[in-house]
Amino acid sequence: MTKRREKESILVVDDSAPTLEVLQRNLSADGYKVFTAPNVASAVALLESNKVDLVITDLKMPKIGGMDLVRHVRENFRDTEVMMITGYPSIEGAVEAIKTGAEEYLAKPFTDEELSAAVQRALNKLRVRRCGEPQRAHSPAMRHGLMGESEAMRRILRAVGKAASTSAVVLISGESGTGKELVARAIHYGGERSSAPFVPVNCGGIPDGLLESELFGHVKGAFTGATESRAGFFHTADGGTIFLDEVSETSASMQVKLLRVLQDKEVCMVGSSRPRKVDVRILAATNKDLLALVTKGAFRKDLFYRLNVITIALPPLRERGDDILLLANHFAQRYAAELGRPQPRFSEQAMAVLKNYDWPGNVRELENVVQRLVLMTDGEIIHVPDLPPLMRFSALTRTGLDRTLAEVEAEYVSNVLASVGGNKTRAAEILGIDRKTLREKLRLSAPASEQPPLS
Ligand SMILES: Nc1ncnc2c1ncn2[C@@H]1O[C@H](COP(=O)(O)OP(=O)(O)OP(=O)(O)O)[C@@H](O)[C@H]1O
Ligand SMILES: [Mg+2]
C-alpha cells in the first residue's frame, strides 16, 4: 500500500562549515538527499545542474547574502521552495526574506524538531502546488493539512472553512500540540490572502522589551542602537496574516498596543508618533483559558473581546476517538516513507493502548511517539511491548486492568444492589450468596468514613 516517494532534495547554503555539517546530518537522517554549498556562487552553480526541491540558506554571508539567493531562486526556479535561516538580531531580515519569496524562515537557535517541521511545511507547499490541488487528493481524511474524521474535528474543519472565507479576527485555543498553528495556517492559506505572507510571531518567546519593535518596527534613533529605521512584522504581513501565538504571554502595556491596532487598523513604529494604516488579518492562539485570565485580571477584557470574534477551540486528542489511530497510521506512513522502510502496522492491543492513553502532549506527542516507533521497531507489526512504558502503564490504569479482585467484587456487589433498588434479599439471590455474607461484603467494601468506629 505504501508508495515510496522519490527522495526529495535539499540544498543547504551557509558559510559556516559546522552549521552545514549539522544540517546535512539531520536532513539526511530525515531521508532527504542533501547538497551543500559554502556560498551563494556555488549554490547557483549547483542549482544549474541538479534538481533541487528546497533551498535552505543562511541570511548573512560574506560577499553575496542569502537574500540575493532567495531572489535568484524565485526568479529562475519556480518549482523550488526557499527557506531562510536567520539569527535573532536580524529578524528584520526574515521579514525581508518572506517578502522576497522565502516560504519559511527559521530563527536561530532552532531544535532538530523545528528544522524538520519547517522543512516538511515548505515541501508540503511544494507538493500541493505541483498537484495544483489541495492535499486532500492524497487522503480523504486530510483537509487543509488537518487530519481527522471525528465529529469534533469535522466541526473544526467546518469552522476553519468559514473563518477562511472572512477577514475576521480568530482566536484559536487548545492544549499544547493540538494543532493551533496548523489551523492558523489553514485559515490563511484557505482564504483570499493566501498569496500574501503568513507571519507567525511567538509572543511568549520574544522578550517584552523587544516585542514592540519586532511587531511595529522602529524609526532611526528610537532607542540606543537603533541606527536605522526598521519595519516590523505588521508591515511584513501587509496584505496577509499575522499569527500572534501565545497571546496570553503579552505584557499589560503590549496588550494596550494590540488593542489599538485591532481598533484602528494602524500601527505606530517605536519612536514615531505617526500611525500608519496596515491591512493585516490577525489570528491569535492560546493554550491558556483566556477568559479565566480576564477574570483574574491577568488579561485585558476589552482585548479579549476584540480577539474573540470567532473562536476555534481545538479538542484534546484524547477526545477525538478513532482519529488517534488515523493519525498514528498517517504518521507511520509518513515517517516510514521518509526512512525508505515499509509502513509498520499496529497490533489490535497496541491500538487499544494508543486509544486509551491520555496524550497530554496531543498530536505532537503522538507524532513523536510514532516517529520513534518507526525508527526503533524492526518488525512489520508494532506490539504493546514496543510502546513507551509510561503509555502502557497509563493505558492499564485507564482500562481498569490494575484493580484487585476485591475492588472489582465490591463494585459488582454495589452495582447489583443499586440495580434492585437496595433490596438486599434480591441482591443476595442474584449474587448466589446468603444475606449474612452480603452484609459482610458490604461492610468490608464501605469507605472507612462509613464504617462503624472500632471500639
Ligand atoms: N489534525 C492534524 N493532522 C495532522 N497533523 C497535525 C494535526 N494536528 C496537529 N498536527 C501536527 O502536530 C504538530 C503540532 O501542531 P501545532 O504546532 O499546530 O500545535 P500547537 O497547538 O500550535 O502546539 P503548541 O501549543 O505546542 O504550540 C505539528 O507537527 C502538526 O503538523
Ligand atoms: Mg503552536
mmCIF file of N, CA and C in Angstrom, residues 22-131:
data_model
loop_
_atom_site.group_PDB
_atom_site.id
_atom_site.type_symbol
_atom_site.label_atom_id
_atom_site.label_comp_id
_atom_site.label_asym_id
_atom_site.label_seq_id
_atom_site.Cartn_x
_atom_site.Cartn_y
_atom_site.Cartn_z
ATOM 1 N N VAL A 22 25.976 20.006 10.474
ATOM 2 C CA VAL A 22 24.839 19.626 11.325
ATOM 3 C C VAL A 22 23.570 19.495 10.481
ATOM 4 N N LEU A 23 23.353 20.487 9.624
ATOM 5 C CA LEU A 23 22.142 20.444 8.800
ATOM 6 C C LEU A 23 22.161 19.243 7.870
ATOM 7 N N GLN A 24 23.321 19.000 7.286
ATOM 8 C CA GLN A 24 23.419 17.869 6.367
ATOM 9 C C GLN A 24 23.107 16.558 7.100
ATOM 10 N N ARG A 25 23.661 16.424 8.319
ATOM 11 C CA ARG A 25 23.439 15.191 9.070
ATOM 12 C C ARG A 25 21.954 15.014 9.401
ATOM 13 N N ASN A 26 21.343 16.096 9.928
ATOM 14 C CA ASN A 26 19.937 15.996 10.321
ATOM 15 C C ASN A 26 19.025 15.715 9.148
ATOM 16 N N LEU A 27 19.256 16.424 8.061
ATOM 17 C CA LEU A 27 18.350 16.284 6.917
ATOM 18 C C LEU A 27 18.535 14.929 6.238
ATOM 19 N N SER A 28 19.779 14.446 6.196
ATOM 20 C CA SER A 28 19.989 13.117 5.614
ATOM 21 C C SER A 28 19.299 12.074 6.480
ATOM 22 N N ALA A 29 19.388 12.267 7.813
ATOM 23 C CA ALA A 29 18.740 11.311 8.719
ATOM 24 C C ALA A 29 17.228 11.338 8.518
ATOM 25 N N ASP A 30 16.691 12.484 8.118
ATOM 26 C CA ASP A 30 15.255 12.581 7.845
ATOM 27 C C ASP A 30 14.893 11.998 6.479
ATOM 28 N N GLY A 31 15.885 11.525 5.748
ATOM 29 C CA GLY A 31 15.605 10.839 4.482
ATOM 30 C C GLY A 31 15.684 11.715 3.235
ATOM 31 N N TYR A 32 16.269 12.898 3.351
ATOM 32 C CA TYR A 32 16.370 13.744 2.164
ATOM 33 C C TYR A 32 17.745 13.583 1.510
ATOM 34 N N LYS A 33 17.759 13.897 0.216
ATOM 35 C CA LYS A 33 19.044 13.963 -0.479
ATOM 36 C C LYS A 33 19.566 15.387 -0.252
ATOM 37 N N VAL A 34 20.796 15.492 0.242
ATOM 38 C CA VAL A 34 21.258 16.820 0.648
ATOM 39 C C VAL A 34 22.487 17.277 -0.140
ATOM 40 N N PHE A 35 22.400 18.499 -0.685
ATOM 41 C CA PHE A 35 23.579 19.143 -1.286
ATOM 42 C C PHE A 35 23.991 20.269 -0.354
ATOM 43 N N THR A 36 25.284 20.608 -0.321
ATOM 44 C CA THR A 36 25.681 21.754 0.487
ATOM 45 C C THR A 36 26.519 22.708 -0.347
ATOM 46 N N ALA A 37 26.440 23.982 0.015
ATOM 47 C CA ALA A 37 27.272 24.984 -0.654
ATOM 48 C C ALA A 37 27.705 26.007 0.378
ATOM 49 N N PRO A 38 29.021 26.385 0.367
ATOM 50 C CA PRO A 38 29.509 27.324 1.371
ATOM 51 C C PRO A 38 29.244 28.789 1.014
ATOM 52 N N ASN A 39 28.782 29.039 -0.197
ATOM 53 C CA ASN A 39 28.473 30.423 -0.571
ATOM 54 C C ASN A 39 27.451 30.451 -1.708
ATOM 55 N N VAL A 40 26.958 31.653 -1.982
ATOM 56 C CA VAL A 40 25.875 31.783 -2.954
ATOM 57 C C VAL A 40 26.324 31.379 -4.361
ATOM 58 N N ALA A 41 27.574 31.732 -4.700
ATOM 59 C CA ALA A 41 28.048 31.418 -6.049
ATOM 60 C C ALA A 41 28.026 29.907 -6.305
ATOM 61 N N SER A 42 28.517 29.113 -5.352
ATOM 62 C CA SER A 42 28.475 27.665 -5.598
ATOM 63 C C SER A 42 27.042 27.151 -5.561
ATOM 64 N N ALA A 43 26.206 27.794 -4.761
ATOM 65 C CA ALA A 43 24.803 27.367 -4.721
ATOM 66 C C ALA A 43 24.159 27.552 -6.084
ATOM 67 N N VAL A 44 24.430 28.706 -6.697
ATOM 68 C CA VAL A 44 23.841 28.993 -8.007
ATOM 69 C C VAL A 44 24.324 27.956 -9.034
ATOM 70 N N ALA A 45 25.612 27.615 -8.954
ATOM 71 C CA ALA A 45 26.156 26.617 -9.882
ATOM 72 C C ALA A 45 25.495 25.258 -9.667
ATOM 73 N N LEU A 46 25.335 24.879 -8.398
ATOM 74 C CA LEU A 46 24.709 23.597 -8.080
ATOM 75 C C LEU A 46 23.270 23.517 -8.599
ATOM 76 N N LEU A 47 22.587 24.665 -8.490
ATOM 77 C CA LEU A 47 21.187 24.699 -8.930
ATOM 78 C C LEU A 47 21.056 24.467 -10.433
ATOM 79 N N GLU A 48 22.099 24.879 -11.164
ATOM 80 C CA GLU A 48 22.069 24.733 -12.622
ATOM 81 C C GLU A 48 22.074 23.266 -13.032
ATOM 82 N N SER A 49 22.810 22.448 -12.244
ATOM 83 C CA SER A 49 22.997 21.072 -12.704
ATOM 84 C C SER A 49 22.256 20.021 -11.883
ATOM 85 N N ASN A 50 21.489 20.442 -10.885
ATOM 86 C CA ASN A 50 20.776 19.451 -10.082
ATOM 87 C C ASN A 50 19.333 19.879 -9.848
ATOM 88 N N LYS A 51 18.481 18.878 -9.740
ATOM 89 C CA LYS A 51 17.089 19.195 -9.398
ATOM 90 C C LYS A 51 17.012 19.369 -7.880
ATOM 91 N N VAL A 52 16.611 20.570 -7.446
ATOM 92 C CA VAL A 52 16.545 20.842 -6.012
ATOM 93 C C VAL A 52 15.114 21.235 -5.644
ATOM 94 N N ASP A 53 14.557 20.577 -4.609
ATOM 95 C CA ASP A 53 13.192 20.889 -4.205
ATOM 96 C C ASP A 53 13.132 22.053 -3.227
ATOM 97 N N LEU A 54 14.154 22.109 -2.365
ATOM 98 C CA LEU A 54 14.134 23.157 -1.343
ATOM 99 C C LEU A 54 15.538 23.701 -1.124
ATOM 100 N N VAL A 55 15.637 25.024 -1.084
ATOM 101 C CA VAL A 55 16.911 25.650 -0.746
ATOM 102 C C VAL A 55 16.799 26.208 0.667
ATOM 103 N N ILE A 56 17.735 25.848 1.539
ATOM 104 C CA ILE A 56 17.764 26.426 2.882
ATOM 105 C C ILE A 56 19.011 27.279 2.947
ATOM 106 N N THR A 57 18.821 28.579 3.127
ATOM 107 C CA THR A 57 20.007 29.431 3.092
ATOM 108 C C THR A 57 20.133 30.301 4.322
ATOM 109 N N ASP A 58 21.360 30.518 4.722
ATOM 110 C CA ASP A 58 21.653 31.460 5.791
ATOM 111 C C ASP A 58 21.440 32.856 5.213
ATOM 112 N N LEU A 59 21.139 33.800 6.101
ATOM 113 C CA LEU A 59 20.895 35.147 5.610
ATOM 114 C C LEU A 59 22.217 35.892 5.412
ATOM 115 N N LYS A 60 23.010 35.905 6.485
ATOM 116 C CA LYS A 60 24.231 36.713 6.444
ATOM 117 C C LYS A 60 25.418 35.879 5.994
ATOM 118 N N MET A 61 25.942 36.213 4.806
ATOM 119 C CA MET A 61 27.149 35.535 4.329
ATOM 120 C C MET A 61 28.024 36.588 3.669
ATOM 121 N N PRO A 62 29.344 36.389 3.720
ATOM 122 C CA PRO A 62 30.207 37.390 3.097
ATOM 123 C C PRO A 62 29.931 37.494 1.588
ATOM 124 N N LYS A 63 30.252 38.609 1.010
ATOM 125 C CA LYS A 63 30.014 38.906 -0.419
ATOM 126 C C LYS A 63 28.532 38.917 -0.741
ATOM 127 N N ILE A 64 28.022 37.807 -1.298
ATOM 128 C CA ILE A 64 26.602 37.814 -1.664
ATOM 129 C C ILE A 64 25.791 37.201 -0.528
ATOM 130 N N GLY A 65 24.777 37.910 -0.074
ATOM 131 C CA GLY A 65 23.969 37.433 1.054
ATOM 132 C C GLY A 65 22.832 36.518 0.619
ATOM 133 N N GLY A 66 22.197 35.908 1.603
ATOM 134 C CA GLY A 66 21.117 34.956 1.351
ATOM 135 C C GLY A 66 19.931 35.555 0.612
ATOM 136 N N MET A 67 19.692 36.835 0.879
ATOM 137 C CA MET A 67 18.529 37.466 0.249
ATOM 138 C C MET A 67 18.631 37.437 -1.273
ATOM 139 N N ASP A 68 19.849 37.627 -1.763
ATOM 140 C CA ASP A 68 20.035 37.607 -3.217
ATOM 141 C C ASP A 68 19.771 36.224 -3.784
ATOM 142 N N LEU A 69 20.122 35.219 -2.994
ATOM 143 C CA LEU A 69 19.870 33.852 -3.454
ATOM 144 C C LEU A 69 18.359 33.589 -3.498
ATOM 145 N N VAL A 70 17.660 34.061 -2.480
ATOM 146 C CA VAL A 70 16.199 33.898 -2.461
ATOM 147 C C VAL A 70 15.607 34.496 -3.733
ATOM 148 N N ARG A 71 16.064 35.701 -4.034
ATOM 149 C CA ARG A 71 15.549 36.388 -5.226
ATOM 150 C C ARG A 71 15.877 35.586 -6.502
ATOM 151 N N HIS A 72 17.105 35.102 -6.559
ATOM 152 C CA HIS A 72 17.534 34.342 -7.732
ATOM 153 C C HIS A 72 16.660 33.102 -7.927
ATOM 154 N N VAL A 73 16.430 32.387 -6.836
ATOM 155 C CA VAL A 73 15.619 31.165 -6.939
ATOM 156 C C VAL A 73 14.187 31.514 -7.329
ATOM 157 N N ARG A 74 13.645 32.534 -6.701
ATOM 158 C CA ARG A 74 12.272 32.931 -7.014
ATOM 159 C C ARG A 74 12.111 33.284 -8.496
ATOM 160 N N GLU A 75 13.121 33.958 -9.017
ATOM 161 C CA GLU A 75 13.002 34.418 -10.406
ATOM 162 C C GLU A 75 13.297 33.328 -11.428
ATOM 163 N N ASN A 76 14.110 32.348 -11.026
ATOM 164 C CA ASN A 76 14.548 31.375 -12.030
ATOM 165 C C ASN A 76 14.052 29.957 -11.828
ATOM 166 N N PHE A 77 13.647 29.633 -10.604
ATOM 167 C CA PHE A 77 13.231 28.245 -10.333
ATOM 168 C C PHE A 77 11.881 28.240 -9.633
ATOM 169 N N ARG A 78 10.840 28.315 -10.406
ATOM 170 C CA ARG A 78 9.503 28.375 -9.809
ATOM 171 C C ARG A 78 9.178 27.105 -9.032
ATOM 172 N N ASP A 79 9.838 26.010 -9.359
ATOM 173 C CA ASP A 79 9.496 24.737 -8.761
ATOM 174 C C ASP A 79 10.380 24.394 -7.557
ATOM 175 N N THR A 80 10.983 25.417 -6.983
ATOM 176 C CA THR A 80 11.858 25.196 -5.826
ATOM 177 C C THR A 80 11.413 26.107 -4.693
ATOM 178 N N GLU A 81 11.312 25.535 -3.505
ATOM 179 C CA GLU A 81 10.946 26.340 -2.340
ATOM 180 C C GLU A 81 12.213 26.917 -1.715
ATOM 181 N N VAL A 82 12.034 27.998 -0.942
ATOM 182 C CA VAL A 82 13.193 28.579 -0.278
ATOM 183 C C VAL A 82 12.890 28.785 1.197
ATOM 184 N N MET A 83 13.865 28.507 2.019
ATOM 185 C CA MET A 83 13.710 28.740 3.445
ATOM 186 C C MET A 83 14.936 29.488 3.936
ATOM 187 N N MET A 84 14.687 30.478 4.783
ATOM 188 C CA MET A 84 15.785 31.322 5.250
ATOM 189 C C MET A 84 16.099 31.009 6.703
ATOM 190 N N ILE A 85 17.374 30.941 7.005
ATOM 191 C CA ILE A 85 17.765 30.797 8.408
ATOM 192 C C ILE A 85 18.297 32.134 8.877
ATOM 193 N N THR A 86 17.821 32.583 10.014
ATOM 194 C CA THR A 86 18.272 33.893 10.459
ATOM 195 C C THR A 86 18.591 33.893 11.939
ATOM 196 N N GLY A 87 19.563 34.712 12.328
ATOM 197 C CA GLY A 87 19.911 34.879 13.739
ATOM 198 C C GLY A 87 18.918 35.830 14.365
ATOM 199 N N TYR A 88 18.835 35.799 15.682
ATOM 200 C CA TYR A 88 17.845 36.614 16.372
ATOM 201 C C TYR A 88 17.910 38.107 16.070
ATOM 202 N N PRO A 89 19.137 38.719 16.095
ATOM 203 C CA PRO A 89 19.173 40.171 15.922
ATOM 204 C C PRO A 89 18.726 40.603 14.538
ATOM 205 N N SER A 90 18.617 39.653 13.614
ATOM 206 C CA SER A 90 18.296 40.089 12.260
ATOM 207 C C SER A 90 16.912 39.621 11.836
ATOM 208 N N ILE A 91 15.991 39.736 12.773
ATOM 209 C CA ILE A 91 14.644 39.298 12.438
ATOM 210 C C ILE A 91 14.070 40.129 11.290
ATOM 211 N N GLU A 92 14.542 41.359 11.200
ATOM 212 C CA GLU A 92 14.051 42.169 10.066
ATOM 213 C C GLU A 92 14.459 41.526 8.737
ATOM 214 N N GLY A 93 15.534 40.735 8.778
ATOM 215 C CA GLY A 93 15.969 40.031 7.577
ATOM 216 C C GLY A 93 14.946 38.982 7.187
ATOM 217 N N ALA A 94 14.412 38.324 8.198
ATOM 218 C CA ALA A 94 13.400 37.303 7.946
ATOM 219 C C ALA A 94 12.181 37.929 7.305
ATOM 220 N N VAL A 95 11.868 39.113 7.815
ATOM 221 C CA VAL A 95 10.745 39.872 7.307
ATOM 222 C C VAL A 95 10.953 40.136 5.810
ATOM 223 N N GLU A 96 12.159 40.597 5.482
ATOM 224 C CA GLU A 96 12.518 40.850 4.094
ATOM 225 C C GLU A 96 12.422 39.559 3.276
ATOM 226 N N ALA A 97 12.951 38.468 3.894
ATOM 227 C CA ALA A 97 13.015 37.194 3.196
ATOM 228 C C ALA A 97 11.630 36.737 2.765
ATOM 229 N N ILE A 98 10.678 36.894 3.673
ATOM 230 C CA ILE A 98 9.326 36.437 3.352
ATOM 231 C C ILE A 98 8.762 37.271 2.205
ATOM 232 N N LYS A 99 9.048 38.581 2.268
ATOM 233 C CA LYS A 99 8.577 39.456 1.195
ATOM 234 C C LYS A 99 9.158 39.042 -0.150
ATOM 235 N N THR A 100 10.448 38.679 -0.109
ATOM 236 C CA THR A 100 11.128 38.333 -1.353
ATOM 237 C C THR A 100 10.684 36.984 -1.879
ATOM 238 N N GLY A 101 10.122 36.162 -1.033
ATOM 239 C CA GLY A 101 9.596 34.901 -1.522
ATOM 240 C C GLY A 101 10.084 33.664 -0.803
ATOM 241 N N ALA A 102 10.803 33.819 0.320
ATOM 242 C CA ALA A 102 11.167 32.625 1.090
ATOM 243 C C ALA A 102 9.889 32.138 1.757
ATOM 244 N N GLU A 103 9.563 30.874 1.553
ATOM 245 C CA GLU A 103 8.307 30.353 2.079
ATOM 246 C C GLU A 103 8.316 30.260 3.590
ATOM 247 N N GLU A 104 9.484 29.981 4.121
ATOM 248 C CA GLU A 104 9.587 29.773 5.564
ATOM 249 C C GLU A 104 10.855 30.446 6.027
ATOM 250 N N TYR A 105 10.882 30.814 7.320
ATOM 251 C CA TYR A 105 12.169 31.172 7.868
ATOM 252 C C TYR A 105 12.298 30.509 9.220
ATOM 253 N N LEU A 106 13.512 30.315 9.616
ATOM 254 C CA LEU A 106 13.785 29.601 10.842
ATOM 255 C C LEU A 106 14.751 30.472 11.629
ATOM 256 N N ALA A 107 14.359 30.833 12.861
ATOM 257 C CA ALA A 107 15.239 31.691 13.651
ATOM 258 C C ALA A 107 16.198 30.837 14.472
ATOM 259 N N LYS A 108 17.455 31.240 14.472
ATOM 260 C CA LYS A 108 18.469 30.549 15.263
ATOM 261 C C LYS A 108 18.340 30.958 16.724
ATOM 262 N N PRO A 109 18.566 30.147 17.692
ATOM 263 C CA PRO A 109 18.872 28.718 17.540
ATOM 264 C C PRO A 109 17.583 27.913 17.374
ATOM 265 N N PHE A 110 17.639 26.837 16.619
ATOM 266 C CA PHE A 110 16.443 26.025 16.454
ATOM 267 C C PHE A 110 16.747 24.575 16.802
ATOM 268 N N THR A 111 15.714 23.845 17.164
ATOM 269 C CA THR A 111 15.917 22.444 17.533
ATOM 270 C C THR A 111 15.799 21.584 16.273
ATOM 271 N N ASP A 112 16.220 20.326 16.382
ATOM 272 C CA ASP A 112 16.098 19.412 15.244
ATOM 273 C C ASP A 112 14.648 19.294 14.808
ATOM 274 N N GLU A 113 13.740 19.293 15.827
ATOM 275 C CA GLU A 113 12.312 19.133 15.506
ATOM 276 C C GLU A 113 11.803 20.342 14.733
ATOM 277 N N GLU A 114 12.239 21.533 15.156
ATOM 278 C CA GLU A 114 11.777 22.741 14.462
ATOM 279 C C GLU A 114 12.269 22.734 13.023
ATOM 280 N N LEU A 115 13.511 22.305 12.835
ATOM 281 C CA LEU A 115 14.058 22.237 11.484
ATOM 282 C C LEU A 115 13.227 21.268 10.659
ATOM 283 N N SER A 116 12.980 20.088 11.229
ATOM 284 C CA SER A 116 12.305 19.116 10.397
ATOM 285 C C SER A 116 10.853 19.510 10.127
ATOM 286 N N ALA A 117 10.222 20.183 11.100
ATOM 287 C CA ALA A 117 8.842 20.633 10.866
ATOM 288 C C ALA A 117 8.805 21.711 9.775
ATOM 289 N N ALA A 118 9.761 22.648 9.832
ATOM 290 C CA ALA A 118 9.767 23.735 8.844
ATOM 291 C C ALA A 118 10.034 23.172 7.445
ATOM 292 N N VAL A 119 10.935 22.204 7.360
ATOM 293 C CA VAL A 119 11.243 21.596 6.061
ATOM 294 C C VAL A 119 10.007 20.888 5.512
ATOM 295 N N GLN A 120 9.333 20.169 6.398
ATOM 296 C CA GLN A 120 8.129 19.458 5.942
ATOM 297 C C GLN A 120 7.065 20.419 5.435
ATOM 298 N N ARG A 121 6.919 21.534 6.157
ATOM 299 C CA ARG A 121 5.908 22.511 5.738
ATOM 300 C C ARG A 121 6.245 23.062 4.359
ATOM 301 N N ALA A 122 7.525 23.421 4.182
ATOM 302 C CA ALA A 122 7.940 24.000 2.904
ATOM 303 C C ALA A 122 7.715 22.981 1.782
ATOM 304 N N LEU A 123 8.083 21.726 2.018
ATOM 305 C CA LEU A 123 7.949 20.714 0.969
ATOM 306 C C LEU A 123 6.482 20.378 0.701
ATOM 307 N N ASN A 124 5.702 20.445 1.775
ATOM 308 C CA ASN A 124 4.266 20.205 1.603
ATOM 309 C C ASN A 124 3.643 21.212 0.663
ATOM 310 N N LYS A 125 4.039 22.466 0.846
ATOM 311 C CA LYS A 125 3.512 23.522 -0.013
ATOM 312 C C LYS A 125 3.878 23.248 -1.463
ATOM 313 N N LEU A 126 5.115 22.771 -1.635
ATOM 314 C CA LEU A 126 5.587 22.470 -2.983
ATOM 315 C C LEU A 126 4.743 21.356 -3.602
ATOM 316 N N ARG A 127 4.485 20.315 -2.798
ATOM 317 C CA ARG A 127 3.684 19.188 -3.316
ATOM 318 C C ARG A 127 2.302 19.656 -3.715
ATOM 319 N N VAL A 128 1.700 20.464 -2.837
ATOM 320 C CA VAL A 128 0.355 20.959 -3.118
ATOM 321 C C VAL A 128 0.376 21.772 -4.414
ATOM 322 N N ARG A 129 1.395 22.601 -4.549
ATOM 323 C CA ARG A 129 1.466 23.450 -5.738
ATOM 324 C C ARG A 129 1.651 22.605 -6.995
ATOM 325 N N ARG A 130 2.482 21.571 -6.875
ATOM 326 C CA ARG A 130 2.730 20.732 -8.055
ATOM 327 C C ARG A 130 1.473 20.019 -8.489
ATOM 328 N N CYS A 131 0.696 19.578 -7.499
ATOM 329 C CA CYS A 131 -0.528 18.857 -7.849
ATOM 330 C C CYS A 131 -1.573 19.817 -8.378
#
